[in-house]
Tab-separated table of C-alpha atoms and ligand atoms in Angstrom:
chain	number	residue	atom	x	y	z
A	8	MET	CA	-21.186	14.097	17.601
A	9	ILE	CA	-19.739	10.661	17.058
A	10	ASN	CA	-15.975	10.717	16.368
A	11	ILE	CA	-13.854	8.447	14.248
A	12	PRO	CA	-12.255	5.481	16.132
A	13	LYS	CA	-8.739	5.983	17.359
A	14	GLY	CA	-6.048	5.002	14.825
A	15	THR	CA	-8.265	5.280	11.776
A	16	LYS	CA	-8.456	7.973	9.107
A	17	ASP	CA	-11.127	9.317	6.649
A	18	VAL	CA	-10.133	10.073	3.079
A	19	LEU	CA	-11.688	13.434	2.338
A	20	PRO	CA	-12.960	14.351	-1.169
A	21	ASP	CA	-10.130	16.770	-1.816
A	22	GLN	CA	-7.487	14.121	-0.780
A	23	SER	CA	-8.810	11.127	-2.605
A	24	TYR	CA	-6.943	11.847	-5.812
A	25	LYS	CA	-3.689	11.128	-3.940
A	26	TRP	CA	-4.987	7.652	-2.967
A	27	GLN	CA	-6.099	7.010	-6.571
A	28	PHE	CA	-2.642	8.016	-7.823
A	29	ILE	CA	-0.888	5.663	-5.541
A	30	GLU	CA	-3.310	2.904	-6.301
A	31	ASP	CA	-3.030	3.596	-10.100
A	32	CYS	CA	0.736	3.232	-9.851
A	33	ALA	CA	0.405	0.005	-7.942
A	34	ARG	CA	-1.965	-1.475	-10.543
A	35	SER	CA	0.116	-0.382	-13.415
A	36	THR	CA	3.344	-1.739	-11.885
A	37	ALA	CA	1.664	-5.015	-11.108
A	38	ALA	CA	0.425	-5.167	-14.665
A	39	ALA	CA	3.866	-4.615	-16.140
A	40	PHE	CA	5.083	-7.667	-14.122
A	41	GLY	CA	2.153	-9.882	-15.189
A	42	MET	CA	0.559	-9.949	-11.795
A	43	LYS	CA	-3.184	-10.437	-11.459
A	44	GLU	CA	-5.270	-8.938	-8.667
A	45	VAL	CA	-6.620	-11.107	-5.880
A	46	ARG	CA	-9.186	-10.246	-3.143
A	47	THR	CA	-9.544	-12.104	0.002
A	48	PRO	CA	-11.929	-11.399	2.970
A	49	VAL	CA	-11.216	-8.758	5.530
A	50	PHE	CA	-11.709	-11.353	8.252
A	51	GLU	CA	-10.431	-14.892	8.431
A	52	HIS	CA	-10.407	-17.711	11.049
A	53	THR	CA	-7.924	-16.627	13.820
A	54	GLU	CA	-6.075	-19.977	13.361
A	55	LEU	CA	-4.938	-18.758	9.898
A	56	PHE	CA	-2.847	-15.926	11.374
A	57	LEU	CA	-1.601	-17.974	14.270
A	58	ARG	CA	-0.001	-20.163	11.828
A	59	GLY	CA	0.322	-17.946	8.828
A	60	VAL	CA	1.998	-15.006	10.594
A	61	GLY	CA	3.557	-16.974	13.452
A	62	ASP	CA	2.809	-17.153	17.114
A	63	THR	CA	6.005	-15.435	18.229
A	64	THR	CA	5.513	-12.281	16.265
A	65	ASP	CA	4.256	-8.882	17.522
A	66	ILE	CA	1.264	-9.109	15.314
A	67	VAL	CA	-0.053	-12.290	16.832
A	68	ASN	CA	1.110	-11.552	20.357
A	69	LYS	CA	-0.469	-8.137	20.836
A	70	GLU	CA	-1.858	-6.529	17.653
A	71	MET	CA	-4.737	-8.654	16.371
A	72	TYR	CA	-8.310	-7.555	16.267
A	73	THR	CA	-9.819	-10.906	17.359
A	74	PHE	CA	-13.364	-11.572	18.376
A	75	LEU	CA	-15.961	-14.283	18.621
A	76	ASP	CA	-18.686	-14.034	16.021
A	77	LYS	CA	-22.411	-14.844	16.797
A	78	GLY	CA	-21.679	-18.469	16.078
A	79	GLY	CA	-18.920	-18.570	18.632
A	80	ARG	CA	-16.116	-18.819	16.029
A	81	SER	CA	-12.758	-17.017	16.638
A	82	ILE	CA	-12.449	-14.422	13.824
A	83	THR	CA	-9.623	-12.018	13.143
A	84	LEU	CA	-9.550	-8.918	10.969
A	85	LYS	CA	-6.594	-9.364	8.680
A	86	PRO	CA	-3.417	-7.780	10.137
A	87	GLU	CA	-1.528	-8.215	6.896
A	88	GLY	CA	-2.227	-9.529	3.376
A	89	THR	CA	0.003	-12.587	2.791
A	90	ALA	CA	-1.734	-15.093	5.065
A	91	GLY	CA	-5.124	-14.755	3.320
A	92	VAL	CA	-3.608	-15.042	-0.113
A	93	ALA	CA	-1.603	-18.146	0.946
A	94	ARG	CA	-4.815	-19.622	2.297
A	95	MET	CA	-6.577	-19.041	-0.957
A	96	PHE	CA	-3.645	-20.589	-2.844
A	97	VAL	CA	-3.900	-23.762	-0.781
A	98	GLU	CA	-7.706	-23.930	-0.522
A	99	LYS	CA	-8.360	-23.275	-4.158
A	100	GLY	CA	-5.613	-25.644	-5.378
A	101	LEU	CA	-3.774	-22.886	-7.233
A	102	SER	CA	-0.606	-24.974	-7.230
A	103	SER	CA	-2.089	-26.751	-10.277
A	104	ALA	CA	-2.351	-23.328	-12.154
A	105	ALA	CA	0.596	-22.120	-14.365
A	106	LEU	CA	3.454	-21.413	-12.052
A	107	PRO	CA	4.919	-19.102	-11.015
A	108	LEU	CA	1.595	-17.518	-9.957
A	109	LYS	CA	2.020	-13.811	-9.561
A	110	ALA	CA	-0.741	-12.065	-7.562
A	111	TYR	CA	-1.247	-8.542	-6.104
A	112	TYR	CA	-3.741	-6.937	-3.729
A	113	ILE	CA	-4.645	-3.597	-2.298
A	114	THR	CA	-6.355	-4.205	1.023
A	115	PRO	CA	-7.099	-2.593	4.415
A	116	CYS	CA	-5.277	-4.144	7.391
A	117	TYR	CA	-6.094	-4.035	11.083
A	118	ARG	CA	-3.576	-4.038	13.971
A	119	TYR	CA	-4.261	-2.892	17.515
A	120	GLU	CA	-1.194	-0.634	17.882
A	121	ARG	CA	-0.413	2.604	19.616
A	122	PRO	CA	-1.379	5.244	16.964
A	123	GLN	CA	1.308	7.621	15.982
A	124	ALA	CA	2.715	9.137	12.725
A	125	GLY	CA	2.792	6.249	10.228
A	126	ARG	CA	1.246	3.825	12.650
A	127	LEU	CA	-2.473	3.252	12.508
A	128	ARG	CA	-5.134	0.753	13.597
A	129	GLU	CA	-6.673	0.603	10.114
A	130	PHE	CA	-4.100	0.953	7.345
A	131	HIS	CA	-3.720	-0.130	3.761
A	132	GLN	CA	-1.179	-2.281	1.934
A	133	PHE	CA	-0.293	-2.775	-1.633
A	134	GLY	CA	1.250	-6.244	-1.739
A	135	ILE	CA	2.420	-8.741	-4.259
A	136	GLU	CA	2.933	-12.520	-3.898
A	137	MET	CA	4.689	-14.869	-6.282
A	138	PHE	CA	4.235	-18.697	-5.678
A	139	GLY	CA	6.201	-21.512	-7.283
A	140	ALA	CA	9.539	-19.937	-8.104
A	141	SER	CA	12.587	-20.693	-5.973
A	142	ALA	CA	15.207	-19.195	-8.292
A	143	PRO	CA	17.186	-16.111	-7.097
A	144	SER	CA	15.742	-14.379	-10.221
A	145	ALA	CA	12.205	-14.467	-8.512
A	146	ASP	CA	13.757	-12.647	-5.565
A	147	ALA	CA	15.333	-10.083	-7.787
A	148	GLU	CA	12.041	-9.672	-9.785
A	149	VAL	CA	10.009	-8.972	-6.699
A	150	ILE	CA	12.591	-6.474	-5.389
A	151	PHE	CA	12.657	-4.847	-8.752
A	152	ALA	CA	8.868	-4.595	-8.726
A	153	ALA	CA	8.957	-2.839	-5.445
A	154	SER	CA	11.621	-0.517	-6.663
A	155	SER	CA	9.762	0.271	-9.926
A	156	PHE	CA	6.637	1.017	-7.922
A	157	LEU	CA	8.513	3.569	-5.725
A	158	GLN	CA	10.052	5.135	-8.791
A	159	LYS	CA	6.678	5.412	-10.441
A	160	LEU	CA	5.405	7.274	-7.412
A	161	GLY	CA	8.241	9.779	-7.712
A	162	ILE	CA	9.844	8.634	-4.465
A	163	LYS	CA	13.613	9.120	-4.463
A	164	ASP	CA	14.119	9.176	-0.777
A	165	THR	CA	14.421	5.526	0.194
A	166	ARG	CA	17.227	3.058	0.583
A	167	LEU	CA	16.964	-0.624	-0.079
A	168	GLU	CA	18.342	-2.859	2.646
A	169	ILE	CA	18.603	-6.701	2.036
A	170	ASN	CA	19.574	-9.570	4.034
A	171	SER	CA	19.392	-13.362	4.031
A	172	ILE	CA	18.020	-15.174	7.081
A	173	GLY	CA	18.873	-18.594	5.793
A	174	CYS	CA	16.832	-21.797	5.660
A	175	LYS	CA	15.832	-24.111	8.532
A	176	THR	CA	19.292	-25.787	8.445
A	177	CYS	CA	21.531	-22.710	8.751
A	178	ARG	CA	19.024	-21.003	11.064
A	179	ALA	CA	19.216	-23.794	13.665
A	180	GLU	CA	22.893	-23.157	14.026
A	181	TYR	CA	22.480	-19.385	14.018
A	182	ASN	CA	19.670	-19.557	16.678
A	183	ALA	CA	22.040	-21.601	18.890
A	184	ALA	CA	24.687	-18.911	18.425
A	185	LEU	CA	22.189	-16.123	19.297
A	186	ARG	CA	20.955	-18.032	22.287
A	187	LYS	CA	24.425	-18.293	23.576
A	188	TYR	CA	25.145	-14.629	22.953
A	189	PHE	CA	21.960	-13.180	24.341
A	190	SER	CA	21.796	-15.457	27.373
A	191	GLY	CA	24.742	-13.395	28.763
A	192	TYR	CA	22.581	-10.327	28.667
A	193	SER	CA	19.199	-11.703	29.543
A	194	GLU	CA	19.021	-9.566	32.800
A	195	LYS	CA	19.388	-6.376	30.840
A	196	MET	CA	16.921	-7.239	28.005
A	197	CYS	CA	13.213	-6.353	27.975
A	198	PRO	CA	10.760	-9.009	29.233
A	199	VAL	CA	9.476	-9.665	25.595
A	200	CYS	CA	12.958	-10.429	24.503
A	201	ARG	CA	13.664	-12.586	27.439
A	202	GLU	CA	10.624	-14.640	26.271
A	203	ARG	CA	11.951	-14.551	22.687
A	204	LEU	CA	15.204	-15.928	23.930
A	205	GLU	CA	13.280	-19.073	24.841
A	206	LYS	CA	11.051	-19.296	21.863
A	207	ASN	CA	12.662	-17.665	18.852
A	208	PRO	CA	15.831	-15.737	19.480
A	209	LEU	CA	15.953	-14.413	15.815
A	210	ARG	CA	12.953	-12.140	16.845
A	211	ILE	CA	15.086	-10.391	19.314
A	212	LEU	CA	16.885	-8.709	16.349
A	213	ASP	CA	13.564	-6.944	15.544
A	214	CYS	CA	13.194	-5.401	19.069
A	215	LYS	CA	12.711	-1.600	19.198
A	216	GLU	CA	13.690	-1.108	22.817
A	217	GLU	CA	16.745	1.093	23.187
A	218	GLU	CA	18.534	-1.120	25.764
A	219	CYS	CA	17.976	-4.206	23.664
A	220	ARG	CA	19.103	-2.434	20.501
A	221	LYS	CA	22.485	-1.861	22.176
A	222	ILE	CA	22.881	-5.517	22.966
A	223	ILE	CA	21.717	-6.507	19.487
A	224	SER	CA	24.438	-4.432	17.900
A	225	GLY	CA	27.152	-6.977	19.206
A	226	ALA	CA	25.175	-10.063	18.170
A	227	PRO	CA	26.568	-12.577	15.713
A	228	SER	CA	25.608	-12.021	12.044
A	229	ILE	CA	23.398	-14.513	10.219
A	230	LEU	CA	25.632	-14.015	7.158
A	231	ASP	CA	28.441	-15.988	8.930
A	232	TYR	CA	26.065	-18.892	9.406
A	233	LEU	CA	24.518	-19.258	5.976
A	234	CYS	CA	24.826	-22.766	4.542
A	235	ASP	CA	26.304	-23.099	1.088
A	236	ASP	CA	23.112	-23.144	-0.780
A	237	CYS	CA	21.687	-20.095	1.014
A	238	ALA	CA	24.930	-18.195	0.517
A	239	ALA	CA	24.921	-18.984	-3.147
A	240	HIS	CA	21.326	-17.955	-3.504
A	241	PHE	CA	21.958	-14.701	-1.681
A	242	SER	CA	24.985	-13.905	-3.855
A	243	SER	CA	22.944	-14.491	-7.082
A	244	VAL	CA	20.188	-12.292	-5.900
A	245	ARG	CA	22.760	-9.567	-5.224
A	246	SER	CA	24.435	-9.951	-8.615
A	247	LEU	CA	21.136	-9.745	-10.413
A	248	LEU	CA	20.406	-6.649	-8.571
A	249	ASP	CA	23.801	-5.139	-9.412
A	250	LYS	CA	23.074	-5.943	-13.098
A	251	GLN	CA	19.844	-3.998	-12.999
A	252	GLY	CA	21.584	-1.126	-11.360
A	253	VAL	CA	19.399	-1.408	-8.240
A	254	GLN	CA	21.222	0.167	-5.317
A	255	TYR	CA	21.192	-1.508	-1.971
A	256	THR	CA	23.007	-2.113	1.177
A	257	VAL	CA	23.233	-5.380	3.086
A	258	ASN	CA	21.909	-5.047	6.574
A	259	SER	CA	22.342	-8.347	8.469
A	260	GLY	CA	19.913	-6.945	11.196
A	261	ILE	CA	16.751	-7.270	9.090
A	262	VAL	CA	14.597	-10.136	10.098
A	263	ARG	CA	11.044	-8.940	9.309
A	264	GLY	CA	7.880	-9.349	11.125
A	265	LEU	CA	6.697	-12.808	10.057
A	266	ASP	CA	7.958	-16.118	11.249
A	267	TYR	CA	7.923	-17.931	7.901
A	268	TYR	CA	10.538	-15.891	6.045
A	269	THR	CA	13.422	-17.842	4.652
A	270	ARG	CA	16.465	-16.657	2.679
A	271	THR	CA	15.983	-13.241	1.188
A	272	VAL	CA	14.422	-10.405	3.236
A	273	PHE	CA	14.417	-6.727	2.416
A	274	GLU	CA	13.089	-3.374	3.258
A	275	PHE	CA	12.747	0.077	1.641
A	276	VAL	CA	13.476	2.629	4.326
A	277	SER	CA	13.222	6.386	4.518
A	278	THR	CA	14.492	8.745	7.062
A	279	ALA	CA	11.932	11.482	6.085
A	280	ILE	CA	8.975	10.181	8.003
A	281	GLY	CA	10.293	9.744	11.577
A	282	ALA	CA	10.591	6.501	13.516
A	283	GLN	CA	8.223	4.583	11.289
A	284	GLY	CA	10.597	4.586	8.324
A	285	THR	CA	9.782	1.270	6.652
A	286	VAL	CA	7.569	1.969	3.712
A	287	CYS	CA	7.818	-1.402	2.141
A	288	GLY	CA	8.999	-4.836	3.382
A	289	GLY	CA	9.151	-8.257	2.049
A	290	GLY	CA	10.964	-11.486	1.593
A	291	ARG	CA	10.896	-15.199	0.766
A	292	TYR	CA	8.554	-17.448	2.679
A	293	ASP	CA	9.273	-20.981	1.405
A	294	GLY	CA	7.770	-22.598	4.553
A	295	LEU	CA	4.301	-20.891	4.636
A	296	ILE	CA	2.381	-22.930	2.052
A	297	SER	CA	3.222	-26.265	3.652
A	298	GLU	CA	2.607	-24.756	7.061
A	299	LEU	CA	-0.943	-24.074	5.911
A	300	GLY	CA	-1.465	-27.654	4.673
A	301	GLY	CA	-0.410	-27.251	1.073
A	302	SER	CA	2.480	-28.920	-0.746
A	303	SER	CA	5.972	-27.467	-0.454
A	304	VAL	CA	5.721	-24.463	-2.745
A	305	PRO	CA	8.253	-21.623	-2.601
A	306	ALA	CA	6.984	-18.086	-2.354
A	307	ILE	CA	8.203	-14.551	-2.109
A	308	GLY	CA	6.451	-11.203	-1.794
A	309	PHE	CA	6.309	-7.689	-0.497
A	310	ALA	CA	3.782	-5.342	1.202
A	311	ALA	CA	4.030	-1.539	1.067
A	312	GLY	CA	2.135	0.706	3.472
A	313	ILE	CA	0.036	3.158	1.537
A	314	GLU	CA	-0.252	5.721	4.371
A	315	ARG	CA	3.458	5.703	4.976
A	316	LEU	CA	4.101	6.125	1.207
A	317	MET	CA	1.700	9.136	1.261
A	318	LEU	CA	3.404	10.613	4.307
A	319	LEU	CA	6.744	10.218	2.614
A	320	MET	CA	5.578	11.829	-0.582
A	321	GLU	CA	4.049	14.772	1.241
A	322	ASN	CA	7.044	15.181	3.497
A	323	THR	CA	9.464	15.199	0.547
A	324	GLY	CA	7.473	17.382	-1.795
A	325	VAL	CA	6.617	14.751	-4.356
A	326	GLU	CA	3.992	16.227	-6.744
A	327	PHE	CA	0.749	14.343	-7.072
A	328	PRO	CA	-0.805	14.673	-10.497
A	329	GLN	CA	-3.579	17.247	-10.156
A	330	PRO	CA	-7.181	15.792	-9.921
A	331	PRO	CA	-9.514	16.158	-12.918
A	332	VAL	CA	-11.675	19.264	-13.000
A	333	PRO	CA	-14.956	19.776	-14.853
A	334	ALA	CA	-14.482	20.579	-18.564
A	335	ILE	CA	-17.372	23.081	-18.398
A	336	TYR	CA	-19.883	24.635	-16.046
A	337	VAL	CA	-23.178	25.648	-17.835
A	338	ALA	CA	-25.233	28.220	-15.924
A	339	GLY	CA	-28.845	28.920	-16.423
A	340	MET	CA	-30.564	32.316	-15.862
A	341	ASP	CA	-34.119	31.159	-15.336
A	342	ASP	CA	-36.118	27.921	-15.282
A	343	ASP	CA	-36.069	27.369	-19.101
A	344	SER	CA	-32.398	28.015	-19.410
A	345	ARG	CA	-31.604	25.731	-16.413
A	346	ALA	CA	-33.558	22.936	-18.134
A	347	GLU	CA	-31.580	23.515	-21.338
A	348	ALA	CA	-28.256	23.656	-19.335
A	349	PHE	CA	-29.213	20.421	-17.723
A	350	SER	CA	-29.713	18.688	-21.021
A	351	ILE	CA	-26.563	20.088	-22.406
A	352	VAL	CA	-24.378	18.916	-19.559
A	353	ASN	CA	-26.018	15.408	-19.574
A	354	GLY	CA	-25.262	15.145	-23.223
A	355	LEU	CA	-21.552	15.991	-22.557
A	356	ARG	CA	-21.459	13.472	-19.648
A	357	GLN	CA	-22.772	10.696	-21.876
A	358	LYS	CA	-19.919	11.400	-24.246
A	359	GLY	CA	-17.440	11.113	-21.315
A	360	LEU	CA	-16.719	14.754	-20.294
A	361	CYS	CA	-17.127	16.024	-16.860
A	362	ALA	CA	-19.743	18.808	-16.991
A	363	GLU	CA	-21.669	20.591	-14.275
A	364	THR	CA	-24.674	22.738	-13.934
A	365	ASP	CA	-26.759	24.382	-11.079
A	366	LEU	CA	-28.751	22.113	-8.747
A	367	MET	CA	-29.508	24.757	-6.060
A	368	ASN	CA	-31.481	27.413	-8.004
A	369	ARG	CA	-28.670	29.897	-7.377
A	370	SER	CA	-28.292	33.250	-8.966
A	371	VAL	CA	-25.866	33.406	-12.045
A	372	LYS	CA	-23.390	35.259	-9.830
A	373	ALA	CA	-23.472	32.437	-7.253
A	374	GLN	CA	-23.281	29.836	-9.949
A	375	MET	CA	-20.094	31.522	-11.272
A	376	LYS	CA	-18.516	31.507	-7.859
A	377	TYR	CA	-19.279	27.802	-7.521
A	378	ALA	CA	-17.920	27.142	-11.040
A	379	ASP	CA	-14.769	28.918	-10.118
A	380	LYS	CA	-14.459	26.801	-7.006
A	381	THR	CA	-14.747	23.544	-8.986
A	382	GLY	CA	-11.958	24.652	-11.254
A	383	ALA	CA	-14.034	24.286	-14.317
A	384	LYS	CA	-12.053	25.013	-17.545
A	385	PHE	CA	-14.863	26.711	-19.396
A	386	VAL	CA	-18.162	28.368	-18.320
A	387	ALA	CA	-21.162	29.246	-20.288
A	388	VAL	CA	-24.387	31.194	-19.235
A	389	ILE	CA	-27.634	30.440	-20.878
A	390	GLY	CA	-30.499	32.945	-20.906
A	391	GLY	CA	-33.492	33.801	-23.140
A	392	GLU	CA	-31.281	35.040	-25.927
A	393	GLU	CA	-29.143	31.893	-25.993
A	394	LEU	CA	-32.201	29.711	-26.028
A	395	ALA	CA	-33.574	31.656	-29.088
A	396	ASP	CA	-30.177	31.491	-30.932
A	397	ARG	CA	-29.379	27.869	-29.844
A	398	ALA	CA	-25.786	29.124	-29.282
A	399	VAL	CA	-23.903	30.368	-26.251
A	400	ASN	CA	-20.639	32.202	-25.516
A	401	ILE	CA	-18.124	29.681	-23.997
A	402	LYS	CA	-15.564	31.437	-21.809
A	403	LYS	CA	-12.144	29.905	-21.251
A	404	MET	CA	-11.305	30.528	-17.641
A	405	SER	CA	-7.523	30.358	-18.080
A	406	ASP	CA	-7.355	33.506	-20.290
A	407	GLY	CA	-10.771	34.989	-20.162
A	408	THR	CA	-11.324	34.749	-24.018
A	409	SER	CA	-14.730	33.586	-25.256
A	410	GLN	CA	-16.266	32.158	-28.402
A	411	SER	CA	-19.867	31.730	-29.563
A	412	VAL	CA	-20.645	28.039	-30.022
A	413	ALA	CA	-23.843	26.410	-31.300
A	414	PHE	CA	-25.409	24.015	-28.699
A	415	GLU	CA	-24.782	21.067	-30.836
A	416	ASP	CA	-21.146	21.946	-31.356
A	417	ILE	CA	-20.242	22.359	-27.610
A	418	TYR	CA	-18.853	18.823	-27.332
A	419	ASN	CA	-16.519	19.187	-30.376
A	420	TYR	CA	-15.481	22.611	-29.304
A	421	LEU	CA	-14.494	21.455	-25.813
A	422	LYS	CA	-12.738	18.300	-27.156
A	423	GLN	CA	-10.559	20.582	-29.349
A	424	ASN	CA	-9.919	23.226	-26.785
A	425	ILE	CA	-9.357	21.387	-23.441
B	3	LIG	P1	6.954	-1.962	11.756
B	3	LIG	O1	8.297	-2.539	12.002
B	3	LIG	O2	7.000	-0.499	11.347
B	3	LIG	O3	5.938	-2.120	12.884
B	3	LIG	P2	6.147	-4.256	10.385
B	3	LIG	O4	7.286	-5.144	10.279
B	3	LIG	O5	5.144	-4.554	11.443
B	3	LIG	O6	6.498	-2.713	10.438
B	3	LIG	P3	4.997	-5.397	7.986
B	3	LIG	O7	4.148	-6.373	8.734
B	3	LIG	O8	6.090	-5.895	7.217
B	3	LIG	O9	5.350	-4.137	8.940
B	3	LIG	O10	3.897	-4.498	6.962
B	3	LIG	C1	4.414	-4.048	5.752
B	3	LIG	C2	4.313	-2.507	5.685
B	3	LIG	O11	2.976	-2.172	6.234
B	3	LIG	C3	5.293	-1.767	6.654
B	3	LIG	O12	6.504	-1.617	6.010
B	3	LIG	C4	4.499	-0.433	6.728
B	3	LIG	O13	4.789	0.380	5.670
B	3	LIG	C5	3.074	-0.810	6.756
B	3	LIG	N1	2.587	-1.001	8.160
B	3	LIG	C6	2.754	-1.857	9.093
B	3	LIG	N2	2.139	-1.678	10.155
B	3	LIG	C7	1.439	-0.475	10.010
B	3	LIG	C8	0.578	0.429	10.788
B	3	LIG	N3	0.222	0.034	12.053
B	3	LIG	N4	0.182	1.534	10.313
B	3	LIG	C9	0.478	1.910	9.065
B	3	LIG	N5	1.336	1.145	8.240
B	3	LIG	C10	1.752	0.015	8.660
B	4	LIG	MG1	4.721	-3.767	13.304
């Protein structure tokens, strides 16, 4: 037997309705905010992620699925959704479309990580990206969209944490302060952080090592280093959220996993799913489009991990709407009756109902057992008598009552009684 690769998951037929529910909520949320779906390839040139995610990030340093294709090109499976969408925006000249451009995607992502609860090698993201808007209202709208999505799913168990990581100007000063602070502890920090200290000290704040976390807790706060413009922007975002009644806490430790974030960053976090508690993360990335060769276009977005959302919903007892069941199972007692049942169910299917009949030449008893397993709401058994009468008793499974219905009236009967 060949097993599934480590860190990947199958979606079994009796579980897919949960995926469909989450995806439906994603699509309807996006639609309410005027966002249009985009699809980009699962693989891109490796260069895109080196630039689009940033070469001091965990993703680029250790998690990418990179290989040479048969033409000798370096290809990488997308580790996240933003870089591909940003590439599309630049390459297809979308800055000349009506701005802001609001896009969303549901996509698989690939990261070579150590698999554990909520951490997979193939996982899925629902993400949105908004290009062209620099006003604080854009930040508030994106956060509000994420919050509406979680609400639609029935998730109550998250808290929203927001922060501002400033722009190039204020960050230069902050990075210098971080360098000064952390260089006093460099002996005690993990080797990765020692390297970060050289290249990008802000990234140290994202370290998950316990020893580093202790040192981080005493680090200077970015909020004390924001320039006037960034501070004003952050304060407007906050008051817009306040006006909408969106609850949040300011956490100056949030920096997020991409290098091109500027100003607002945020996470929706839960304590109900263990260590991997971030179900949705996002922020402003005003530097990315120009980094990828486009003009200077502000952008902001978020990505939510679908597997983590599902885990959270399951762990906190959120009810998924029940998957649809067949309206009717029509059994046949002999070959002629089976043929009639077959044409009845096909007629019902063409009118949009889910109807089932026997495909395995089973006995009526076995057919009833199967009908029961499918959860069919009504069942009918056709034999010689029914064929002669062109009518059949339709039994309602929920209360056991039955009613004789002419073959040609079955659709109407079901429509009225489902
Ligand atoms: P973490 O700090 O948990 O590693 P991250 O900062 O790497 O998260 P992002 O790059 O912001 O995560 O991705 C957005 C979302 O995608 C995360 O909040 C999470 O819900 C989900 N996600 C990220 N990596 C994985 C993974 N390996 N398996 C499952 N979901 C993931
Ligand atoms: Mg990660």
